[in-house]
Coordinates of C-alpha atoms in Angstrom, one line a residue:
M1 CA 5.0 24.9 -4.9
K2 CA 2.5 24.6 -7.4
P3 CA 1.1 20.9 -7.5
K4 CA 2.1 20.4 -11.1
K5 CA 5.6 21.4 -10.3
V6 CA 5.5 19.1 -7.3
V7 CA 4.5 16.5 -9.8
K8 CA 7.1 17.0 -12.0
E9 CA 9.6 17.1 -9.4
L10 CA 8.5 13.9 -7.8
E11 CA 8.5 12.3 -11.1
R12 CA 12.0 13.2 -11.8
Q13 CA 13.2 12.0 -8.3
L14 CA 11.2 8.6 -8.9
R15 CA 13.1 8.2 -12.5
R16 CA 16.4 8.4 -10.2
D17 CA 15.1 6.0 -7.6
P18 CA 12.2 3.8 -9.2
D19 CA 12.1 1.5 -6.1
N20 CA 11.4 4.2 -3.4
L21 CA 8.1 3.3 -2.1
V22 CA 7.7 6.6 -0.2
L23 CA 8.4 8.5 -3.3
R24 CA 5.8 6.4 -5.3
L25 CA 3.2 7.0 -2.5
R26 CA 3.9 10.8 -2.4
L27 CA 3.7 11.0 -6.2
A28 CA 0.3 9.0 -6.3
A29 CA -1.0 11.6 -3.8
A30 CA 0.3 14.7 -5.9
L31 CA -1.4 12.9 -9.1
R32 CA -4.6 12.5 -7.5
E33 CA -4.4 16.3 -6.5
V34 CA -4.0 17.2 -10.0
G35 CA -6.8 15.1 -11.3
R36 CA -4.5 12.3 -12.9
T37 CA -6.5 9.5 -11.0
D38 CA -5.7 6.5 -13.4
E39 CA -2.0 7.1 -12.8
A40 CA -2.4 7.6 -9.2
V41 CA -4.5 4.2 -8.8
A42 CA -1.7 2.7 -11.1
L43 CA 1.0 3.7 -8.5
Y44 CA -0.9 2.8 -5.4
R45 CA -1.4 -0.5 -7.2
S46 CA 2.2 -1.0 -7.7
V47 CA 3.2 0.0 -3.9
A48 CA 0.2 -2.3 -2.7
L49 CA 1.8 -5.3 -4.5
T50 CA 5.3 -4.4 -3.4
Y51 CA 4.1 -4.5 0.2
R52 CA 2.3 -7.8 -0.4
D53 CA 5.1 -9.4 -1.8
S54 CA 7.4 -8.3 1.2
G55 CA 4.8 -9.5 3.7
R56 CA 3.7 -6.2 4.6
L57 CA 0.1 -7.0 4.5
Q58 CA -1.4 -4.1 6.6
Q59 CA 0.4 -1.5 4.8
A60 CA -0.7 -3.3 1.3
I61 CA -4.2 -3.1 2.6
A62 CA -3.9 0.6 3.5
V63 CA -2.7 1.5 0.2
C64 CA -5.5 -0.5 -1.4
K65 CA -7.9 1.7 0.5
S66 CA -6.4 4.8 -0.7
A67 CA -6.7 3.9 -4.3
L68 CA -10.3 3.0 -3.6
E69 CA -10.9 6.2 -2.2
I70 CA -10.1 7.6 -5.6
E71 CA -12.1 4.9 -7.8
P72 CA -14.4 3.1 -5.5
G73 CA -15.6 0.8 -8.2
N74 CA -12.1 -0.4 -9.3
R75 CA -12.4 -4.2 -9.5
E76 CA -9.0 -5.1 -9.7
M77 CA -8.3 -3.1 -6.3
H78 CA -11.4 -4.9 -4.6
G79 CA -9.9 -8.1 -5.6
L80 CA -6.6 -7.3 -4.4
L81 CA -7.9 -6.0 -1.3
A82 CA -10.0 -9.2 -0.8
D83 CA -7.0 -11.4 -1.3
L84 CA -5.1 -9.4 1.2
D85 CA -7.8 -9.6 3.6
G86 CA -8.0 -13.5 3.5
A87 CA -4.2 -13.4 3.7
V88 CA -4.2 -11.5 7.1
R89 CA -7.2 -13.8 8.4
R90 CA -5.2 -16.8 7.5
A91 CA -2.0 -15.3 9.2
A92 CA -3.7 -14.6 12.4
P93 CA -3.9 -17.1 15.2
A94 CA -7.3 -18.7 16.0
D95 CA -9.0 -17.0 19.2
D96 CA -9.0 -20.3 21.0
A97 CA -5.3 -21.5 20.5
P98 CA -2.9 -20.6 23.3
G99 CA -0.7 -18.0 22.6
P100 CA 3.1 -18.1 22.9
A101 CA 3.0 -17.1 26.4
A102 CA 0.3 -19.4 27.6
R103 CA 2.2 -22.6 26.1
S104 CA 5.6 -21.4 27.7
V105 CA 4.2 -21.1 31.2
R106 CA 4.9 -24.1 33.6
V107 CA 3.3 -24.5 36.9
V108 CA 5.4 -25.2 39.8
E109 CA 4.1 -26.9 42.9

């Protein structure tokens, strides 16, 4: 199928199922392919925000990076990526803190 027809079909499917993140990502990629980069970046941003809001920070970061491949100078996406990176760092346990396994070990003599 030609790229423009793929876009039309994905747009039609997305109208029926607007919350489908997989469709949004597929449409963003198809839009990128046909040169509709502003729309692609907007879709990537919407998916990244949805992932962020559901706590899926690593997926949100990956989507931001996809958008930045299209528009490397997009300040809004850089800001979102920085926020996500900070959230991931805050959520990560400190290297010197004992992990759950270390805290649950009992020594029996």
